[in-house]
């Protein structure tokens, strides 16, 4: 197989292996300069792989020259000098590694790579097979060791200051000695870059989260080096040493503002680097709010509170909302207005007020300090007073609605209204008095008064005051004697009443009316007498009582009086006839009872005997006739006032038939005659 074919197949294998990982060429021993006849081993180091065995290709000065993880040079010659690189099947090719092969007397050997934190060994090496002594090392032409037999110079912890131009001087002898000099430049590679503080976003607002990162980069040849990170704010540790290269704050507060820095070090502490301080200012979407009040005010005035805050230049007004609280209770819900207004303030609007501002974009809320707001009283709650305290019927009564204006508002005009049992008895006007002339019992009740100012709608109501108008005398009752009034008789009307026990000396006057017309005018007598009353005296009667001062008047209920016309003879006759009728009825029942008992003890008569009497003979007749005549009229004796009563008893007829007696009807006649 030709070299070209082998090369092509190798590249196909490399491309199939997957992702690239850059290898590093190392020398053993770790010197980049050797003498001819000496040996060195080159290794293609790879820190990590995707898995599986890797394939390696070596190049010298861009020419493929070997395959395998290592490449060993034995008995080196000057032709081995050159730039060596290796490539793995991941596709990445290493940086070039320079090997110099010398055939001189003295060389200063330095490591192939020198990194911060490494231990570095410089060797002032003479050609093999010769002797040497009195070695002196220089850096930048300054002696750093003097006249030693030790051909090595060690630096325990390399840092960036270790880089520079080094020289050595040494006596080399075989048969005779000669002094030789050699030099080499040492370049110290940065293990990791100087860290820098980075914040997740340009502006960090309070209540948001914040992530601070300590950014650094390891040298590609030392990617497996473990680093530790520490974070500081204002020089104080806020996150101790650890593997995390970020510092997180879930809810940022203003106190998180400050100068941040971080420190990166290796686990052995040999390399330590600190970042520059980076100021981080936590932005407020808005400043801490304050409650502002328009001015001092009284009840009835308009109350306006303002939640004063300053918005961040990055915050728009539409992105914040405001709410208001009184004594911890929300009185104004969140909205875009920074003002809370009460059109008409009352005393209950006094309290400790706070306002709260929140962002609609950021999870930020701020509440103001509380501000005590006192709504001053414009006028005191009214008190209702009544004069006199004991109100008698017919007397005058005065109600006064008392209140006191604030000393700062003495010019305020007030109006007053009065109510009885919740109903208005006098509307609002400027007088605080309500007078009742000649108080009546209907004026009794629960009185209140209201006070308001004329500028706004501040209204205050007094407590209730129960007023009882004491009765001077009870409503009169009209009594009639006798109860049944007949024509020609006398009639007495009495107007009865009772005076209050507190007013027994009060003089009363009485009047009497029939059908609304006065029949006896007011005087001190409560009796009205009518002699020999006639039928035309019938009618509707009332009486009226008044106090002597005529302030209290009361009228009785109506009494209907009917004068009746009845003579003595008529009464006697009516009573007699009633008694007679009662006797007859009782006699019939007694007779029927006796006959039934006798019929129960004797055989029943035959049907033929019973049929001898006609149905007409079995009928009982009762007739009463009464005739009234005018007074002093003497009736003629012509029998027209005779009353007949015929009673035929069926039981009696049966008895007669059974005894063979005559069937002539038995007639009972009663002649009642009355002469008037």
XYZ file of C-alpha atoms in Angstrom:
676
model
C 0.000 0.000 0.000
C 1.366 3.342 -0.985
C 2.005 6.090 1.627
C -0.688 8.229 -0.003
C -3.291 5.468 0.401
C -2.357 4.901 4.024
C -2.697 8.620 4.683
C -6.150 8.746 3.144
C -7.386 5.795 5.190
C -6.039 7.346 8.360
C -7.876 10.592 7.706
C -11.127 8.690 7.167
C -10.661 7.061 10.541
C -10.015 10.430 12.155
C -13.134 11.969 10.674
C -15.287 9.093 11.935
C -14.093 9.379 15.510
C -16.220 12.402 16.370
C -15.713 15.646 18.261
C -12.315 17.277 18.423
C -10.172 17.489 21.572
C -6.829 19.284 21.213
C -3.884 17.128 22.272
C -0.655 18.398 23.865
C 2.893 17.260 23.068
C 5.103 16.651 26.111
C 8.824 15.729 26.370
C 10.435 13.292 28.775
C 12.731 14.434 30.215
C 11.022 17.816 30.171
C 13.669 19.726 28.304
C 13.247 21.301 24.931
C 17.020 21.219 24.233
C 19.268 18.151 24.305
C 22.702 17.089 23.107
C 23.359 14.768 20.304
C 23.618 11.152 21.390
C 20.967 11.782 24.062
C 17.426 10.379 24.030
C 13.973 11.915 24.520
C 10.399 10.597 24.408
C 7.526 12.600 23.003
C 3.930 11.870 24.181
C 0.654 12.980 22.624
C -1.428 13.773 25.724
C -5.199 14.045 25.494
C -7.147 15.071 28.595
C -10.501 13.532 27.644
C -12.006 11.411 24.911
C -15.392 10.427 23.658
C -14.607 6.836 24.472
C -12.745 4.056 22.789
C -9.113 3.932 21.685
C -7.664 6.882 19.833
C -5.417 6.878 16.854
C -2.393 9.198 16.747
C -0.366 10.719 13.932
C 2.911 12.596 14.371
C 4.244 15.414 12.230
C 7.656 17.034 12.055
C 7.707 20.364 10.364
C 4.272 19.556 8.826
C 5.449 16.201 7.478
C 3.820 13.013 8.760
C 6.452 10.841 10.243
C 4.985 8.481 12.825
C 1.822 6.972 14.286
C 1.190 6.033 17.894
C 0.722 7.775 21.231
C 4.483 8.213 21.815
C 7.486 8.917 19.657
C 10.953 8.122 21.004
C 14.255 9.538 19.722
C 17.349 7.613 20.695
C 20.891 8.811 19.997
C 19.582 12.111 18.750
C 21.278 13.955 15.984
C 21.027 17.537 14.917
C 18.621 16.415 12.201
C 16.038 15.711 14.904
C 15.740 19.396 15.626
C 12.400 20.772 14.493
C 8.728 21.451 15.364
C 6.731 18.408 16.367
C 2.964 18.062 16.377
C 0.538 15.241 16.958
C -3.041 14.658 15.911
C -5.656 12.315 17.326
C -8.612 10.680 15.689
C -10.794 13.463 17.108
C -9.400 15.653 14.381
C -7.578 18.225 16.503
C -3.865 18.858 15.983
C -1.613 19.969 18.812
C 0.367 23.157 18.980
C 3.934 22.727 17.763
C 6.588 21.648 20.285
C 10.158 22.758 19.448
C 13.048 20.343 19.984
C 16.606 21.557 19.569
C 19.538 19.079 19.359
C 22.989 20.631 20.045
C 26.550 19.337 19.652
C 28.127 22.202 21.608
C 29.892 22.159 24.992
C 27.175 23.696 27.203
C 23.410 24.182 27.009
C 20.910 25.735 29.432
C 18.008 23.295 29.554
C 14.498 24.686 30.308
C 11.086 22.955 30.398
C 9.078 22.668 27.215
C 6.104 24.446 28.855
C 6.120 26.552 32.006
C 2.827 27.518 33.668
C 1.986 29.609 36.653
C 2.211 27.534 39.789
C 4.590 24.992 38.303
C 7.862 23.927 39.806
C 10.586 24.902 37.338
C 14.075 23.370 37.033
C 16.843 25.001 34.988
C 19.832 22.788 34.133
C 23.230 24.116 33.104
C 24.154 20.929 31.177
C 27.586 20.114 29.653
C 28.174 17.589 26.932
C 27.994 13.950 28.053
C 31.362 12.370 28.907
C 32.946 15.586 30.191
C 33.241 17.013 33.645
C 31.940 20.318 34.982
C 31.959 22.529 38.061
C 31.542 26.065 39.353
C 28.084 26.753 37.909
C 26.630 30.257 38.122
C 23.065 31.223 37.087
C 21.940 34.646 35.900
C 18.620 36.221 35.175
C 18.533 39.302 33.081
C 22.352 39.441 33.617
C 21.982 39.377 37.369
C 23.526 36.605 39.381
C 20.954 34.468 41.073
C 23.376 31.681 42.200
C 27.169 31.802 42.489
C 29.908 29.164 42.108
C 28.091 25.995 42.992
C 28.754 22.483 41.875
C 25.022 21.940 41.466
C 24.169 22.343 37.841
C 20.412 22.826 38.532
C 18.442 25.902 39.602
C 14.950 25.359 41.056
C 11.967 27.692 41.349
C 9.343 26.169 43.647
C 6.347 28.249 42.490
C 6.478 29.879 39.127
C 4.639 33.077 38.531
C 4.621 35.580 35.760
C 7.710 37.245 37.171
C 9.627 34.032 36.635
C 9.650 34.605 32.884
C 12.725 36.164 31.289
C 16.198 35.532 29.881
C 18.349 33.151 31.881
C 22.102 32.437 31.529
C 24.545 30.071 33.108
C 28.307 29.848 33.277
C 30.234 26.641 33.937
C 33.727 25.194 33.842
C 33.863 22.170 31.554
C 36.971 19.990 31.510
C 38.205 16.844 30.004
C 42.033 17.080 30.075
C 41.927 20.760 30.808
C 39.094 23.032 31.925
C 37.450 25.823 30.053
C 34.590 28.139 31.033
C 31.508 28.123 28.802
C 28.278 30.108 28.816
C 24.774 29.194 27.688
C 21.456 31.048 27.707
C 17.724 30.399 27.211
C 14.507 32.341 27.390
C 11.746 31.145 29.686
C 8.158 31.976 28.876
C 5.636 31.458 31.658
C 2.191 30.586 30.423
C -0.830 31.914 32.254
C -2.582 29.015 33.973
C -5.829 30.946 33.933
C -6.671 34.469 33.012
C -7.179 37.209 35.558
C -10.823 36.901 36.659
C -13.391 39.572 35.964
C -16.776 40.247 37.591
C -19.758 40.004 35.242
C -23.425 40.633 36.109
C -26.269 38.895 34.293
C -27.903 42.128 33.184
C -26.880 45.730 32.832
C -29.499 46.983 35.314
C -30.416 45.015 38.398
C -33.688 46.021 40.056
C -34.522 45.270 43.641
C -36.677 42.210 44.253
C -35.300 40.670 41.056
C -32.720 37.902 41.054
C -29.058 38.680 40.438
C -26.237 36.457 39.206
C -22.625 37.601 39.520
C -20.089 35.536 37.589
C -16.364 35.287 38.114
C -15.084 34.862 34.583
C -11.704 33.282 33.877
C -10.223 30.857 31.301
C -7.816 28.000 31.863
C -4.955 27.484 29.443
C -5.982 24.948 26.792
C -3.155 22.676 27.920
C -4.404 22.722 31.527
C -8.143 22.388 31.124
C -8.350 19.734 33.819
C -7.023 22.035 36.496
C -9.508 22.455 39.330
C -10.159 26.034 40.421
C -11.814 27.507 43.506
C -13.810 30.764 43.579
C -14.471 33.294 46.343
C -16.742 36.357 46.089
C -16.440 39.659 47.939
C -18.589 42.769 48.403
C -16.821 45.806 49.739
C -13.917 43.518 50.686
C -16.049 41.185 52.763
C -16.661 37.585 51.796
C -20.232 37.017 50.579
C -19.583 33.524 49.225
C -16.733 31.382 50.489
C -14.264 29.350 48.451
C -15.925 26.735 46.273
C -16.254 25.231 42.826
C -19.076 27.575 41.771
C -17.955 30.451 39.624
C -21.247 32.312 40.181
C -22.794 34.138 43.117
C -26.611 34.243 43.073
C -29.102 36.394 44.986
C -32.710 35.296 44.526
C -34.317 38.506 45.826
C -32.139 41.556 45.508
C -32.370 44.353 48.062
C -30.844 47.791 47.968
C -28.245 46.695 50.495
C -26.850 44.298 47.888
C -25.391 47.311 46.120
C -21.594 47.682 46.395
C -18.211 46.904 44.878
C -17.930 43.236 44.011
C -14.764 41.235 43.356
C -13.814 37.584 43.142
C -10.710 35.519 43.726
C -9.675 32.387 41.817
C -7.091 29.922 43.062
C -5.907 26.416 42.464
C -6.721 23.774 45.039
C -3.133 23.820 46.312
C -3.185 27.604 46.523
C -0.080 27.959 44.365
C -1.830 30.238 41.906
C -4.236 32.862 43.177
C -5.693 35.763 41.233
C -8.182 38.427 42.230
C -10.424 40.435 39.968
C -10.761 44.156 39.940
C -13.665 45.568 41.964
C -16.822 46.027 39.963
C -19.464 48.398 41.351
C -22.979 47.019 41.176
C -25.807 49.421 41.916
C -29.162 47.853 42.665
C -31.687 49.939 40.823
C -34.944 51.034 42.409
C -37.929 51.002 40.038
C -39.135 53.800 42.297
C -38.024 55.478 45.478
C -39.460 54.878 48.941
C -42.939 56.484 48.927
C -44.189 59.181 51.271
C -47.743 60.200 52.157
C -48.555 63.832 51.431
C -51.705 65.644 52.513
C -53.054 68.679 50.687
C -53.706 70.737 53.842
C -55.269 70.696 57.287
C -58.980 70.092 56.935
C -62.247 69.809 58.776
C -65.067 67.355 58.411
C -67.001 68.094 55.283
C -63.886 69.224 53.403
C -62.393 67.244 50.528
C -59.493 65.018 51.592
C -56.698 64.302 49.099
C -53.690 62.075 49.845
C -50.754 61.702 47.460
C -48.360 58.754 47.404
C -45.175 60.565 46.448
C -42.381 58.542 44.835
C -39.671 59.067 42.211
C -39.592 56.687 39.275
C -36.359 55.262 37.923
C -35.506 56.535 34.418
C -35.979 52.968 33.200
C -39.431 52.714 34.826
C -42.516 54.005 33.082
C -45.456 55.417 35.014
C -47.756 52.789 33.540
C -45.578 50.095 35.115
C -46.439 51.047 38.725
C -49.618 51.027 40.781
C -50.617 52.590 44.097
C -52.773 51.501 47.029
C -53.795 53.278 50.253
C -54.449 51.978 53.763
C -56.047 53.420 56.905
C -55.125 51.729 60.177
C -53.926 48.719 58.216
C -57.152 48.293 56.233
C -57.096 48.905 52.502
C -59.210 51.918 51.555
C -57.912 52.431 48.012
C -57.153 49.417 45.844
C -54.165 49.214 43.505
C -54.531 51.353 40.403
C -52.465 53.768 38.353
C -53.465 56.869 40.337
C -51.089 58.078 43.029
C -53.935 59.991 44.710
C -56.645 58.919 47.146
C -59.560 61.323 47.411
C -62.498 61.603 49.792
C -65.006 64.143 48.548
C -66.572 64.748 51.969
C -64.407 63.905 54.952
C -65.923 62.719 58.221
C -64.441 62.124 61.634
C -64.200 58.394 60.911
C -61.759 59.185 58.097
C -59.159 60.059 60.741
C -56.414 57.468 61.245
C -52.907 56.322 60.396
C -52.528 56.294 56.626
C -49.909 54.496 54.526
C -49.529 53.996 50.805
C -47.956 51.162 48.862
C -46.318 51.211 45.447
C -45.733 48.092 43.388
C -44.125 47.427 40.019
C -45.995 45.536 37.347
C -42.703 44.511 35.734
C -40.497 43.700 38.715
C -41.559 41.943 41.925
C -40.984 45.131 43.900
C -43.307 46.598 46.536
C -42.640 49.490 48.887
C -44.812 50.881 51.622
C -44.536 54.342 53.101
C -44.202 55.272 56.730
C -47.556 55.885 58.336
C -48.899 59.412 58.515
C -51.429 60.363 61.174
C -54.329 62.315 59.697
C -56.881 63.962 61.959
C -60.146 65.184 60.503
C -61.074 68.112 62.730
C -64.593 68.494 64.013
C -66.496 71.321 62.330
C -69.192 71.366 64.994
C -69.964 69.128 67.941
C -72.735 66.493 67.817
C -76.005 68.291 68.588
C -77.810 67.896 71.903
C -81.600 68.296 71.994
C -83.005 70.179 74.970
C -86.692 70.553 75.866
C -88.243 73.351 77.919
C -90.065 72.924 80.183
C -88.936 69.460 81.178
C -92.514 68.544 82.220
C -94.855 69.458 79.369
C -98.550 69.794 80.159
C -101.335 69.795 77.649
C -102.091 73.298 76.475
C -98.746 74.705 77.506
C -96.063 75.935 75.089
C -93.017 73.698 74.474
C -89.598 74.805 73.112
C -87.014 72.394 71.650
C -83.424 73.671 71.284
C -80.762 71.990 69.113
C -77.419 72.872 70.782
C -74.002 72.526 69.101
C -70.605 74.235 69.188
C -68.696 75.426 66.131
C -64.925 74.900 65.882
C -63.001 77.963 67.022
C -61.333 78.013 63.579
C -64.650 78.019 61.715
C -66.795 80.454 63.690
C -68.158 82.033 60.526
C -69.641 78.762 59.266
C -73.410 78.984 58.827
C -75.432 76.112 60.217
C -78.993 74.987 59.617
C -81.281 72.963 61.847
C -84.186 70.558 61.359
C -86.452 68.755 63.848
C -88.112 65.329 63.711
C -90.732 63.478 65.728
C -90.725 59.695 65.526
C -88.552 59.946 62.420
C -90.855 62.315 60.560
C -89.887 65.873 59.834
C -91.843 68.448 61.848
C -89.736 71.402 60.782
C -87.357 71.618 57.830
C -83.856 73.078 57.757
C -83.455 76.775 58.529
C -81.106 78.954 60.514
C -83.019 78.740 63.811
C -81.917 76.157 66.328
C -85.288 76.322 68.126
C -88.599 74.639 67.411
C -91.656 75.855 69.343
C -94.914 74.016 69.851
C -97.821 76.256 70.881
C -100.520 74.813 73.121
C -99.002 71.338 73.148
C -101.391 68.455 72.674
C -100.945 64.776 73.392
C -100.411 64.158 69.691
C -97.216 66.209 70.097
C -95.757 63.460 72.308
C -93.030 61.292 70.745
C -89.307 60.696 70.259
C -87.734 63.937 69.047
C -84.372 64.389 67.284
C -82.698 67.309 65.585
C -80.205 67.547 62.739
C -77.506 70.128 62.071
C -75.760 70.723 58.765
C -73.522 73.384 57.323
C -74.548 75.247 54.212
C -71.256 74.721 52.343
C -71.050 70.941 52.250
C -73.061 67.967 53.323
C -71.825 67.475 56.868
C -74.910 66.392 58.817
C -75.089 65.349 62.459
C -78.085 63.999 64.328
C -78.763 64.293 68.041
C -79.742 61.442 70.296
C -83.482 60.918 70.704
C -85.410 62.755 73.412
C -88.732 61.269 74.513
C -91.297 64.005 75.104
C -94.557 63.168 76.866
C -97.284 65.798 76.900
C -99.130 65.156 80.114
C -102.939 65.054 79.746
C -104.763 67.938 81.431
C -108.022 66.014 81.548
C -109.167 62.761 80.011
C -111.344 62.684 76.877
C -114.963 63.279 77.973
C -117.554 60.511 78.036
C -121.219 61.419 77.467
C -123.678 59.496 79.689
C -127.493 59.441 79.246
C -130.086 58.858 81.997
C -132.382 57.005 81.643
C -130.881 54.698 79.087
C -134.275 54.209 77.366
C -135.816 57.587 76.775
C -139.629 57.809 76.304
C -141.676 60.706 75.155
C -142.818 62.955 77.950
C -140.120 61.857 80.364
C -137.130 63.833 81.657
C -133.581 63.152 80.287
C -130.209 64.003 81.891
C -126.889 64.161 79.975
C -123.604 64.059 81.949
C -120.187 64.992 80.444
C -117.636 62.998 82.517
C -113.836 63.568 82.598
C -110.868 63.269 85.001
C -108.433 66.071 85.713
C -104.686 65.373 85.926
C -103.581 64.822 89.497
C -101.093 67.651 88.995
C -103.773 70.076 87.765
C -106.713 69.523 90.134
C -107.323 73.236 90.468
C -107.869 73.746 86.765
C -111.360 75.071 85.946
C -113.198 73.299 83.155
C -116.144 74.373 81.054
C -118.666 72.151 79.311
C -120.882 72.434 76.257
C -123.484 70.070 74.739
C -124.447 69.494 71.107
C -127.249 67.729 69.227
C -126.635 66.958 65.587
C -123.710 69.395 65.668
C -125.800 72.286 66.948
C -125.064 73.693 70.367
C -127.861 73.133 72.890
C -125.961 74.360 75.947
C -122.983 76.712 75.683
C -119.782 76.541 77.693
C -120.263 76.900 81.426
C -119.031 75.237 84.578
C -121.834 72.622 84.697
C -121.083 69.208 83.298
C -124.844 68.291 83.256
C -127.542 69.053 80.704
C -131.205 68.355 81.616
C -134.189 68.107 79.244
C -137.779 68.215 80.692
C -140.743 66.368 79.144
C -138.735 65.171 76.215
C -140.411 64.846 72.884
C -139.833 62.687 69.854
C -138.188 65.591 68.015
C -135.491 65.589 70.699
C -134.048 62.441 69.122
C -130.595 62.860 67.531
C -126.802 62.554 67.829
C -125.493 64.067 71.035
C -121.931 65.071 72.012
C -120.323 67.126 74.709
C -117.153 69.236 74.702
C -114.821 70.320 77.494
C -112.369 73.164 77.476
C -109.956 74.584 79.994
C -110.736 78.038 81.246
C -108.015 79.482 79.013
C -109.602 77.751 75.994
C -106.231 76.239 74.974
C -107.336 72.650 75.441
C -110.588 71.357 74.019
C -111.821 67.802 73.871
C -115.078 66.403 72.545
C -116.764 63.158 73.487
C -117.792 60.402 71.147
C -121.264 60.667 69.603
C -124.239 59.096 71.394
C -127.423 58.307 69.423
C -130.622 58.985 71.393
C -134.098 57.853 70.129
C -137.170 59.140 72.012
C -139.885 56.343 72.033
C -143.740 56.665 72.210
C -145.340 53.861 74.488
C -148.603 54.021 76.663
C -149.099 52.076 79.932
C -152.144 50.163 78.603
C -150.217 48.974 75.608
C -147.470 47.665 77.824
C -149.918 45.865 80.161
C -151.815 44.319 77.261
C -148.672 43.131 75.604
C -147.428 41.514 78.790
C -150.831 39.865 79.473
C -151.130 38.400 76.032
C -147.646 37.035 76.264
C -148.382 35.331 79.542
C -151.662 33.880 78.216
C -149.963 32.464 75.166
C -147.322 30.890 77.362
C -150.011 29.267 79.581
C -151.859 27.847 76.574
C -148.722 26.322 75.120
C -147.746 24.772 78.436
C -151.307 23.336 78.871
C -151.147 21.735 75.455
C -147.874 20.042 76.174
C -149.119 18.783 79.568
C -152.329 17.432 78.055
C -150.495 15.673 75.237
C -148.103 14.133 77.719
C -150.986 12.746 79.891
C -152.820 11.324 76.882
C -149.765 9.542 75.658
C -149.280 7.893 78.994
C -152.940 6.730 79.182
C -152.766 5.423 75.610
C -149.810 3.313 76.570
C -151.997 1.626 79.330
C -155.254 1.086 77.231
C -155.897 -0.762 73.920
C -155.668 1.314 70.826
C -158.979 2.225 69.155
C -159.783 0.772 65.761
C -158.979 2.524 62.608
C -162.705 3.140 61.976
C -163.071 4.988 65.255
C -160.153 7.120 64.442
C -161.510 7.953 61.031
C -164.817 9.264 62.470
C -163.117 12.552 63.036
C -162.312 14.619 60.071
C -158.906 16.052 59.498
C -160.339 19.475 60.073
C -161.342 18.531 63.615
C -157.733 17.761 64.451
C -156.450 21.319 63.769
C -155.568 23.672 66.617
C -156.292 27.387 66.085
C -154.765 30.246 67.939
C -155.593 33.829 67.083
C -154.562 36.992 68.852
C -155.789 40.363 67.791
C -154.657 43.659 69.307
C -155.752 47.105 68.443
C -154.203 50.337 69.666
C -156.188 53.466 70.013
C -155.118 57.003 70.527
C -154.810 58.317 74.025
C -158.211 59.101 75.762
C -160.175 57.115 73.090
C -162.967 54.870 74.452
C -163.762 51.916 72.153
C -167.279 50.837 71.345
C -168.450 47.598 72.794
C -169.072 45.909 69.514
C -166.925 42.860 70.149
C -164.246 43.881 67.720
C -161.557 43.622 70.414
C -162.423 40.010 71.345
C -159.672 37.419 70.948
C -160.674 33.816 70.201
C -158.511 30.835 70.947
C -159.707 27.431 69.687
C -157.741 24.363 70.684
C -158.767 20.911 69.451
C -156.763 18.065 70.865
C -156.634 14.919 68.752
C -155.866 12.872 71.842
C -158.962 14.220 73.527
C -161.211 13.358 70.557
C -159.881 9.827 70.575
C -160.683 9.521 74.249
C -164.238 10.697 73.722
C -164.792 8.275 70.894
C -163.575 5.391 72.997
C -166.064 6.371 75.764
C -169.004 6.833 73.390
C -169.170 10.504 74.095
C -170.460 13.113 71.691
C -168.019 14.105 68.974
C -169.047 17.710 69.170
C -165.863 19.718 69.085
C -164.722 21.145 72.330
C -164.277 24.900 71.938
C -162.323 27.073 74.279
C -163.097 30.710 74.056
C -161.209 33.447 75.854
C -162.583 36.934 75.644
C -160.077 39.588 76.481
C -161.274 43.099 76.330
C -159.274 46.188 77.086
C -160.613 49.634 77.452
C -158.222 52.452 77.139
